[in-house]
PDB file of C-alpha atoms and ligand atoms in Angstrom:
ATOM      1  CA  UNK H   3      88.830-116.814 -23.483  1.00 50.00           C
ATOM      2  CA  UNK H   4      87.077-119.899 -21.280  1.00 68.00           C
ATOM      3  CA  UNK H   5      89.709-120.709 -18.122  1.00 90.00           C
ATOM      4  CA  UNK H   6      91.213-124.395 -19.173  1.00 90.00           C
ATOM      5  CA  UNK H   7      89.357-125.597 -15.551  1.00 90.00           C
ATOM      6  CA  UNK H   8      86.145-123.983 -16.444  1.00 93.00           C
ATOM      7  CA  UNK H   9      86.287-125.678 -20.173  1.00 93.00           C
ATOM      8  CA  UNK H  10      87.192-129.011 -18.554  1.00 95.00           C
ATOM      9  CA  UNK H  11      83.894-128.438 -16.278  1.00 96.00           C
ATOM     10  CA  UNK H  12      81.808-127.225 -19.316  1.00 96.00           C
ATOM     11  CA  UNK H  13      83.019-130.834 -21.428  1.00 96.00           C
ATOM     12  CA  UNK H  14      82.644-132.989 -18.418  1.00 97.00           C
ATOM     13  CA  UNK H  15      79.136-131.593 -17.685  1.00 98.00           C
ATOM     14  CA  UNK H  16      77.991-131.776 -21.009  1.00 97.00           C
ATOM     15  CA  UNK H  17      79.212-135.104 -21.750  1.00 97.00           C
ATOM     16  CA  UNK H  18      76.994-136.753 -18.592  1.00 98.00           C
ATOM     17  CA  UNK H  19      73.843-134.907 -19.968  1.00 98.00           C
ATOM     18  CA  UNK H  20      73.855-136.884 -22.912  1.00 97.00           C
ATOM     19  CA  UNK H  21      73.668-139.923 -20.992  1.00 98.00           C
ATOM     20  CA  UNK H  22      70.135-138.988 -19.860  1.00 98.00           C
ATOM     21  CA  UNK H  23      67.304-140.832 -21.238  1.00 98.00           C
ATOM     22  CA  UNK H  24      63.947-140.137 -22.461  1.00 98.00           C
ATOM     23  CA  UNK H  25      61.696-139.617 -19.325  1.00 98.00           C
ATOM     24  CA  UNK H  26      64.127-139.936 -17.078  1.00 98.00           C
ATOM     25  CA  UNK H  27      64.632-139.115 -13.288  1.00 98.00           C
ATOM     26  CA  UNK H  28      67.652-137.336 -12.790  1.00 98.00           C
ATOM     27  CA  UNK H  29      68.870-136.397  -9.771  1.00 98.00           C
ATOM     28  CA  UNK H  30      70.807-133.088 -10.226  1.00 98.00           C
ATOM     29  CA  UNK H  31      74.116-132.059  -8.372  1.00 98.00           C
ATOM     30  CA  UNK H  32      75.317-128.703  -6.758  1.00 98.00           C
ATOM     31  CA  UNK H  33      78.489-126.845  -7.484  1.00 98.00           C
ATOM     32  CA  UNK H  34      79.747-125.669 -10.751  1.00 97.00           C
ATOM     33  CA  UNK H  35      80.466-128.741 -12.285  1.00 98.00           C
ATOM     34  CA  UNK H  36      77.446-130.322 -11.844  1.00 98.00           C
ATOM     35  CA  UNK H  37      75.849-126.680 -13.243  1.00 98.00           C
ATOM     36  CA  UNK H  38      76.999-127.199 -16.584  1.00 98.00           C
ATOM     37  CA  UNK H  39      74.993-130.708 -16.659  1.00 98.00           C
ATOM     38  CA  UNK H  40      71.902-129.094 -15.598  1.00 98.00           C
ATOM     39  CA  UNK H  41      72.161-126.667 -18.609  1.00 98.00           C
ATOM     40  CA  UNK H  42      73.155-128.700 -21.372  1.00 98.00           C
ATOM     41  CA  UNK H  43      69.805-130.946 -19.518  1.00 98.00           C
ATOM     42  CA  UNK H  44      67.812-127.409 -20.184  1.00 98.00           C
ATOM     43  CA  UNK H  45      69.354-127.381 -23.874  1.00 98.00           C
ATOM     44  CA  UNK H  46      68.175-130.724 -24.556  1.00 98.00           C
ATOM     45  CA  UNK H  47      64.556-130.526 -23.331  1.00 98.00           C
ATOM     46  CA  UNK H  48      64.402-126.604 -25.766  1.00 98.00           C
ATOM     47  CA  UNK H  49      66.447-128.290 -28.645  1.00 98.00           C
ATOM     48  CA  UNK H  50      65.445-132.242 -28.703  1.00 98.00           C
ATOM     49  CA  UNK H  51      62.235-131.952 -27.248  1.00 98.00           C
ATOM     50  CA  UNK H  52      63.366-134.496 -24.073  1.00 98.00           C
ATOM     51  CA  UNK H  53      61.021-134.992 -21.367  1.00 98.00           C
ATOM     52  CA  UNK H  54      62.566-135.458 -17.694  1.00 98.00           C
ATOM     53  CA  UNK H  55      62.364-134.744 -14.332  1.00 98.00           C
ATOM     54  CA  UNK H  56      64.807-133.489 -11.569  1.00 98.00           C
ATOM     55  CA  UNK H  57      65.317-133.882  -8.114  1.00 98.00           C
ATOM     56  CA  UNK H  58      67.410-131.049  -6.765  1.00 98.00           C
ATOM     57  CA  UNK H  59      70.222-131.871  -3.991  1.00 98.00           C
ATOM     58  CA  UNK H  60      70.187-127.966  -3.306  1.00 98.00           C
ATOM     59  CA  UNK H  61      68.965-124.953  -3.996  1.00 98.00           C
ATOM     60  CA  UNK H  62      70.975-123.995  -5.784  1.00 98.00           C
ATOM     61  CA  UNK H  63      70.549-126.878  -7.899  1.00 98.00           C
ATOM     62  CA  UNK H  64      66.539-125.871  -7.536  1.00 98.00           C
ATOM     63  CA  UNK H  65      66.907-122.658  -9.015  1.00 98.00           C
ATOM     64  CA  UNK H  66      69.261-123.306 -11.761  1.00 98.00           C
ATOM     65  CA  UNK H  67      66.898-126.307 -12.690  1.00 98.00           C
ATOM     66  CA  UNK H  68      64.027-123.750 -12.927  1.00 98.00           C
ATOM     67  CA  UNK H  69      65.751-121.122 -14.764  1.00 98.00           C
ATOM     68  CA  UNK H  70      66.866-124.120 -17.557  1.00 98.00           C
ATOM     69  CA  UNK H  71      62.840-125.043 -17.947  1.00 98.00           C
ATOM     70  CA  UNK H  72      63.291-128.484 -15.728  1.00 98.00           C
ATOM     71  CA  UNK H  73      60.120-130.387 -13.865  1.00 98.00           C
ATOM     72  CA  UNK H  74      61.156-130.496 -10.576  1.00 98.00           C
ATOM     73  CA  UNK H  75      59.635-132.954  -8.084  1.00 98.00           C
ATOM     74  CA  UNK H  76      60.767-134.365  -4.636  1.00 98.00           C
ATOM     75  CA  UNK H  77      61.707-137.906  -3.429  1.00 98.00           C
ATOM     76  CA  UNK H  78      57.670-138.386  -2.275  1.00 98.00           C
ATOM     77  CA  UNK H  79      56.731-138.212  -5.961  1.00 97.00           C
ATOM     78  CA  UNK H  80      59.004-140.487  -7.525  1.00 98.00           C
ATOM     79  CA  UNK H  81      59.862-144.309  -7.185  1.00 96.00           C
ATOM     80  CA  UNK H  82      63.495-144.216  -8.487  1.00 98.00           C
ATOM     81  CA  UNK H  83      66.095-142.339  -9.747  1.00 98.00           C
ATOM     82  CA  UNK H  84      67.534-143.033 -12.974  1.00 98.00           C
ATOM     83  CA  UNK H  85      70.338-141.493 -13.043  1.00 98.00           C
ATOM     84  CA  UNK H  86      72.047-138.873 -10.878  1.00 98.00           C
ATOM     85  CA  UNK H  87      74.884-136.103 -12.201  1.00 98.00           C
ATOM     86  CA  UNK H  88      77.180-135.081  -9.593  1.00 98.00           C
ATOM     87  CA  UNK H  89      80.260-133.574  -8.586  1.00 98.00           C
ATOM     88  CA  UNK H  90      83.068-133.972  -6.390  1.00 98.00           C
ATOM     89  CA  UNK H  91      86.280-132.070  -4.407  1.00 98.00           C
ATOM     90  CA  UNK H  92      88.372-135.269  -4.404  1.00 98.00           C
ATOM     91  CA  UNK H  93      88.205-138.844  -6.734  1.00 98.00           C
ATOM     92  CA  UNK H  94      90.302-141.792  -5.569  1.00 98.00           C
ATOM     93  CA  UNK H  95      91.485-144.100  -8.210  1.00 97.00           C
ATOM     94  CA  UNK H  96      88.148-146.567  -6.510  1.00 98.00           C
ATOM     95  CA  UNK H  97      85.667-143.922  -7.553  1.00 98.00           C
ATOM     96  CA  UNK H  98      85.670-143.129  -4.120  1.00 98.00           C
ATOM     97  CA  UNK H  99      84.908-139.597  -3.006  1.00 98.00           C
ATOM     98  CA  UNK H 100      85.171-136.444  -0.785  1.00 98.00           C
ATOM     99  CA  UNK H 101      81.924-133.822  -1.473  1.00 98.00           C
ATOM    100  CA  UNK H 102      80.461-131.508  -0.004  1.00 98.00           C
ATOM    101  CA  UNK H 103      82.441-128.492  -0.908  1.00 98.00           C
ATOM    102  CA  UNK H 104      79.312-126.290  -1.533  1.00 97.00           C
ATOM    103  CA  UNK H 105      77.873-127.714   1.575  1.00 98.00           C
ATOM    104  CA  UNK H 106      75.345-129.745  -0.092  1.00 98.00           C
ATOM    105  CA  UNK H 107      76.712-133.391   0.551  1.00 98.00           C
ATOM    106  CA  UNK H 108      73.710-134.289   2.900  1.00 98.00           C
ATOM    107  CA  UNK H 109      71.090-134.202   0.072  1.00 98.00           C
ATOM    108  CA  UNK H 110      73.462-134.777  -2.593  1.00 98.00           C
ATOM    109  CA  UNK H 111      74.095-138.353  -0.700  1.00 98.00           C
ATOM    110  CA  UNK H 112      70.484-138.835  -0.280  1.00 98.00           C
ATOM    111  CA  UNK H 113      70.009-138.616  -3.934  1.00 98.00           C
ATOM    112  CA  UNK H 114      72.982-139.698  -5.227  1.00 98.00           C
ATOM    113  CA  UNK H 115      72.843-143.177  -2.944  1.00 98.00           C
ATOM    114  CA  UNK H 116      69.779-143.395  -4.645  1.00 98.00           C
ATOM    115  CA  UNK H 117      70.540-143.030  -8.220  1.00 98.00           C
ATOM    116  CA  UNK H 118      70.517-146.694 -10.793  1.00 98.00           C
ATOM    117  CA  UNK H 119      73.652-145.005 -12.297  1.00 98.00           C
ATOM    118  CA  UNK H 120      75.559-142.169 -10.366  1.00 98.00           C
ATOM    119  CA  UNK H 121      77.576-139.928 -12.723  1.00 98.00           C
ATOM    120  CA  UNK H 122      80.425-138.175 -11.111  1.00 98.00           C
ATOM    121  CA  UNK H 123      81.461-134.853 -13.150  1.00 98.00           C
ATOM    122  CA  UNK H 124      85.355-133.300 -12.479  1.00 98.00           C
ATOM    123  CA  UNK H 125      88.190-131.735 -13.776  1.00 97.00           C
ATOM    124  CA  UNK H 126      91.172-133.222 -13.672  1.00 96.00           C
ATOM    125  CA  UNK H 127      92.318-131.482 -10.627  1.00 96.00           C
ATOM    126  CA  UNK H 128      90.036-133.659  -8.435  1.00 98.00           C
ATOM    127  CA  UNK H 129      92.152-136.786  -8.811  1.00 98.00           C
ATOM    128  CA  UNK H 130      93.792-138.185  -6.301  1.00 98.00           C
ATOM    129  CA  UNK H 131      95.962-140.939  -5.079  1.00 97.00           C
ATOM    130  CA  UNK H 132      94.535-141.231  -1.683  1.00 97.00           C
ATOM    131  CA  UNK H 133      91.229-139.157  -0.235  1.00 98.00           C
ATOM    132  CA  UNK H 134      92.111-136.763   1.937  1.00 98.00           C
ATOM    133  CA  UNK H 135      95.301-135.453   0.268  1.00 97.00           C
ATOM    134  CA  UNK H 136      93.971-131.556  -0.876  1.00 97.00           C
ATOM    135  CA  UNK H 137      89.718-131.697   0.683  1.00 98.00           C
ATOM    136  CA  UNK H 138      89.285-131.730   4.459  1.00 98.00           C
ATOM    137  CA  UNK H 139      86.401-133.996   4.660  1.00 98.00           C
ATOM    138  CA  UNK H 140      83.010-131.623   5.639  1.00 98.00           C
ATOM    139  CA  UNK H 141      80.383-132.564   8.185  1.00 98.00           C
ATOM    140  CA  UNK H 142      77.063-131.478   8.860  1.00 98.00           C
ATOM    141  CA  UNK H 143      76.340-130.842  12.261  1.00 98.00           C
ATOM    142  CA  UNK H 144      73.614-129.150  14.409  1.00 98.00           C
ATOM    143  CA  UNK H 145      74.007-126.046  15.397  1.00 98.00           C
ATOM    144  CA  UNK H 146      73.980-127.210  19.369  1.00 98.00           C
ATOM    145  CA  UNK H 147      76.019-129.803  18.839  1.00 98.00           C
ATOM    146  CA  UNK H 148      79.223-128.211  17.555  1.00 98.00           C
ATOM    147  CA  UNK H 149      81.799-127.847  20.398  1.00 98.00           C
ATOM    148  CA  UNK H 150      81.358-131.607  21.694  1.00 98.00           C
ATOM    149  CA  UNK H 151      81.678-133.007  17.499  1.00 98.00           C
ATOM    150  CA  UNK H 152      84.974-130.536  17.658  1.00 98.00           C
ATOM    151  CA  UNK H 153      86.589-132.391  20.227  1.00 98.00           C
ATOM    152  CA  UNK H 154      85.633-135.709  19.375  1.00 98.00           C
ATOM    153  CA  UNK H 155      86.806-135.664  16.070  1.00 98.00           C
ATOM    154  CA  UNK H 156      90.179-133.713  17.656  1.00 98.00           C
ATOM    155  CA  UNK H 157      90.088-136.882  19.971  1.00 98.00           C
ATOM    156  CA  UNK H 158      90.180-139.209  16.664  1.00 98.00           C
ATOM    157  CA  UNK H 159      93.260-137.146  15.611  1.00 97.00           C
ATOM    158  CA  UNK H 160      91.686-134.455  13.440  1.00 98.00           C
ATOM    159  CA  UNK H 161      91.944-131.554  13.037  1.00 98.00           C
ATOM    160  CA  UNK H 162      88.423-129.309  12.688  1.00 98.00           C
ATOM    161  CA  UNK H 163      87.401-126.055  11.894  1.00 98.00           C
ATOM    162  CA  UNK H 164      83.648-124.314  11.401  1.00 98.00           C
ATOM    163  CA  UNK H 165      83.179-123.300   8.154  1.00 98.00           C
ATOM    164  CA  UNK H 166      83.162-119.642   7.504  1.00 98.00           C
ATOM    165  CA  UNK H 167      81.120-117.585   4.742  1.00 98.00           C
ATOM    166  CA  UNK H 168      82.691-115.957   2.366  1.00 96.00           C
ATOM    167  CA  UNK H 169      79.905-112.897   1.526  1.00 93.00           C
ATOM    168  CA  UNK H 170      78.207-113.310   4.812  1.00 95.00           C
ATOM    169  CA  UNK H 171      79.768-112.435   7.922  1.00 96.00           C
ATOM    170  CA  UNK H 172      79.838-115.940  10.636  1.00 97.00           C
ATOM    171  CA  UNK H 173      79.505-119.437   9.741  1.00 98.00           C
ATOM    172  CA  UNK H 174      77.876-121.195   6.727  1.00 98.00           C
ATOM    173  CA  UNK H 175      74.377-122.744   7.074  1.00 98.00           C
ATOM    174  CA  UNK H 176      73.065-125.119   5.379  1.00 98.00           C
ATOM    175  CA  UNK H 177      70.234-125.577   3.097  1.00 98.00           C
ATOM    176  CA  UNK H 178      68.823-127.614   6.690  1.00 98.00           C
ATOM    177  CA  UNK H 179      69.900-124.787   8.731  1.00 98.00           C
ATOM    178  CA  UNK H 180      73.079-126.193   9.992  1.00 98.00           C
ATOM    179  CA  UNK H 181      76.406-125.958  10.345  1.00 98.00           C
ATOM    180  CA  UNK H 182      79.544-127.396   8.387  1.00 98.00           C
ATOM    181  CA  UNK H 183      82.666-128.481  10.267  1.00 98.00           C
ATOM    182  CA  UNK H 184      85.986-128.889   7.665  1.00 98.00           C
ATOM    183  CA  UNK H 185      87.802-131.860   9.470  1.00 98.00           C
ATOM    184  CA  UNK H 186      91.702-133.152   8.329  1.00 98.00           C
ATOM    185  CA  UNK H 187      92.840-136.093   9.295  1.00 97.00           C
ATOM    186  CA  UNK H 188      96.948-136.777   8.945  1.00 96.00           C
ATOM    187  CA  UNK H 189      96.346-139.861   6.736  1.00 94.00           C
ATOM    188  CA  UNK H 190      92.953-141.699   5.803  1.00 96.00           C
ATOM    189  CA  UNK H 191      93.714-145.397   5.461  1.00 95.00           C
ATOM    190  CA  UNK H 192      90.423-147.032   5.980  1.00 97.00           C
ATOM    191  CA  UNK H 193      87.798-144.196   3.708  1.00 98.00           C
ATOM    192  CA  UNK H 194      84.794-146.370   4.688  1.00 98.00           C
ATOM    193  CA  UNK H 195      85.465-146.898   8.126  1.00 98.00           C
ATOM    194  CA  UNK H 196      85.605-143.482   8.782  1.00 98.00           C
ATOM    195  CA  UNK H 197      83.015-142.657   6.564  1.00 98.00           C
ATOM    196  CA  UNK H 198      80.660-144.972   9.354  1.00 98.00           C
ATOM    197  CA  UNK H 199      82.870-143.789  12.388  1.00 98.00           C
ATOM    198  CA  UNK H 200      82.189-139.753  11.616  1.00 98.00           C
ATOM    199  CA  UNK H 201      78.235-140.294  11.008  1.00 98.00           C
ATOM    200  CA  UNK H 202      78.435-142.019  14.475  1.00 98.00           C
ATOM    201  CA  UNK H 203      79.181-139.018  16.570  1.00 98.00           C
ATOM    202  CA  UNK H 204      75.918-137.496  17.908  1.00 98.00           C
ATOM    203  CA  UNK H 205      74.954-134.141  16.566  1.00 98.00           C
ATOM    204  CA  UNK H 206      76.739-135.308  12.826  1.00 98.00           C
ATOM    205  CA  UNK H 207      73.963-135.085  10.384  1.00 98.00           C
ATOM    206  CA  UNK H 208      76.116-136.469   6.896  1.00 98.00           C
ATOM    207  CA  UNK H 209      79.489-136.184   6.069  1.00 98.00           C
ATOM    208  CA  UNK H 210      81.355-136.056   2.844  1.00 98.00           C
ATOM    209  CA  UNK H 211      82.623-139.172   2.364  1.00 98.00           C
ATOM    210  CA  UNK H 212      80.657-140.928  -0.688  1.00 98.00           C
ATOM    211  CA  UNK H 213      82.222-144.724  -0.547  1.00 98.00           C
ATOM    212  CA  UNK H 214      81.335-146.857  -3.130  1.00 98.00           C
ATOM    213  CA  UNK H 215      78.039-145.127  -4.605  1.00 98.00           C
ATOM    214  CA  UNK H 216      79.928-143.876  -7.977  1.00 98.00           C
ATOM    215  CA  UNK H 217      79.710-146.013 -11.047  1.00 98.00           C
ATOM    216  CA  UNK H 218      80.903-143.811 -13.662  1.00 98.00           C
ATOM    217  CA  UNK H 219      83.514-140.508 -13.465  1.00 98.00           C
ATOM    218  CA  UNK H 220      84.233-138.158 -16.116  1.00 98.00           C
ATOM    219  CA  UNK H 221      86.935-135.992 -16.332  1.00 98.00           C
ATOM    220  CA  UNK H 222      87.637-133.310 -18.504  1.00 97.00           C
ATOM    221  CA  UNK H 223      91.178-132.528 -18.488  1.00 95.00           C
ATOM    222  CA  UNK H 224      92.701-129.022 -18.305  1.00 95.00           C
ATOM    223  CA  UNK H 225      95.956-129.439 -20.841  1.00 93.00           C
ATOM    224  CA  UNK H 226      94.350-130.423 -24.057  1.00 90.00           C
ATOM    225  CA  UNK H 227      89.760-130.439 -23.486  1.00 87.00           C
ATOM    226  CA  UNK H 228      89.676-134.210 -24.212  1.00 94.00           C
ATOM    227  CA  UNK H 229      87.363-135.915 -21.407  1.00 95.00           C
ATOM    228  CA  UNK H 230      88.001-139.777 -20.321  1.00 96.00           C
ATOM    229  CA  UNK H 231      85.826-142.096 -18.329  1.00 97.00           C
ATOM    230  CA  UNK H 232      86.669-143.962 -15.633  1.00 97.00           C
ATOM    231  CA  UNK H 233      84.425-146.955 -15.155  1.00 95.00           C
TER     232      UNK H 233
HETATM  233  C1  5RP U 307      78.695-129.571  -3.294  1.00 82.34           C
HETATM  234  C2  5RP U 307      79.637-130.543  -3.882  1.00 82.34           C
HETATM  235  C3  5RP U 307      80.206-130.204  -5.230  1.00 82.34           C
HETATM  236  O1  5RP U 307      79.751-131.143  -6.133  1.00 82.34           O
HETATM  237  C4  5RP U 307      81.715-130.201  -5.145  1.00 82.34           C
HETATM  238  O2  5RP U 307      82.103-129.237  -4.183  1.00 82.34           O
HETATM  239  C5  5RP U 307      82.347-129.878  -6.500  1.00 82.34           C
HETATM  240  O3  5RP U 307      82.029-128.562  -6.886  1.00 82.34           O
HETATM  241  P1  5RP U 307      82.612-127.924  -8.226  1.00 82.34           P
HETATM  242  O4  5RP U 307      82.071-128.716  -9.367  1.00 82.34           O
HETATM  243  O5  5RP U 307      82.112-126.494  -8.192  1.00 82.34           O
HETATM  244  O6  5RP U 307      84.118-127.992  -8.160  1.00 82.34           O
HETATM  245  O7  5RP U 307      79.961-131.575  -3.345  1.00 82.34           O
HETATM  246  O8  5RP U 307      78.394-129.907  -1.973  1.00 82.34           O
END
């Protein structure tokens, strides 16, 4: 039997697929949520014949994209991006968001900020009241750079910590080749602000703060497999 989370995923996904047009650049998301889009995408170009291309935030995303018979190209081939599928750790009830939970938010935000409609994929566990409340916010950094971003951002009241691997042994990298530092602050009361403030520190190559670039969220929730959209 499908996990209730993973069927919420699998609905969500789906459901922002369909909204992809004929010949359409699509900018396609990392993470498991966003995975489910890129397959129903492959479906649709076997079954229905649609024509697209995708521009990868990761590559993971890259590989998937492959394996689902997807055109891939890069942002020197294209002049716009349609429409890009995307998920998120944390949704505030503005659409705004924390990502970067697969340590892809760098691209992701290139692509995404980029994207004529940006579709934002969840389960309903990803809503929150205020950002911040579950997600530490993550930061890309460079790798020589990562004890003086610690202490500023433990000077602005956070509270950081490198990201470890999980089936590698020391830190995460990056599709770049850099690091990610996981920072909490107590409260966030000013999401854009900070969003500007943490970009500002030297050696801070994105963080995971996406303010204002979502225009459409769909959430597939866990209890009962119905998905809503918040606009
Ligand atoms: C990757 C991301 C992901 O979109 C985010 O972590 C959500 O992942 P999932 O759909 O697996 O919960 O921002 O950097």
């Amino acid at each position: 039997m499908t996990d209730p989370a993973g069927q919420a995923k699998r609905l969500s996904g789906a459901e922002a697929a369909r909204l992809v047009k004929e010949g359409a650049v699509v900018g396609l998301g990392t993470g498991s949520t966003a995975s489910h889009a890129i397959q129903e995408l492959g479906r649709r170009i076997r079954e229905e014949g649609l024509h697209l291309v995708g521009i990868p935030t990761s590559y993971q995303a890259a590989d998937l994209a492959r394996r689902n018979g997807i055109i891939l190209q890069t942002l020197d081939d294209v002049d716009r991006v349609d429409i890009a599928i995307d998920g998120a750790d944390e949704v505030d009830p503005h659409k705004n968001l924390i990502k970067g939970g697969g340590a892809a938010h760098t691209r992701e935000k290139v692509i995404d900020s980029l994207a004529d409609l940006l579709v934002i994929v969840v389960d309903d566990s990803k809503l929150v009241g205020r950002l911040g409340e579950k997600s530490p916010i993550p930061l890309e950094v460079i790798p020589m750079a990562v004890v003086p971003v610690m202490r500023r951002l433990e000077a602005m009241g956070g509270q950081p910590a490198v990201r470890i691997a999980v089936e590698k042994d020391g830190p995460v990298v990056t599709d770049q080749g850099n690091l990610v530092i996981d920072v909490r602050f107590p409260m966030i009361e000013d999401p854009e602000t900070l969003e500007s403030a943490l970009n500002d520190i030297p050696g801070v190559v994105e963080n995971g703060l996406f303010i204002g670039l979502a225009d459409l969220v769909i959430v597939g929730d866990r209890r009962d497999g119905t998905i809503r959209r918040i606009e």
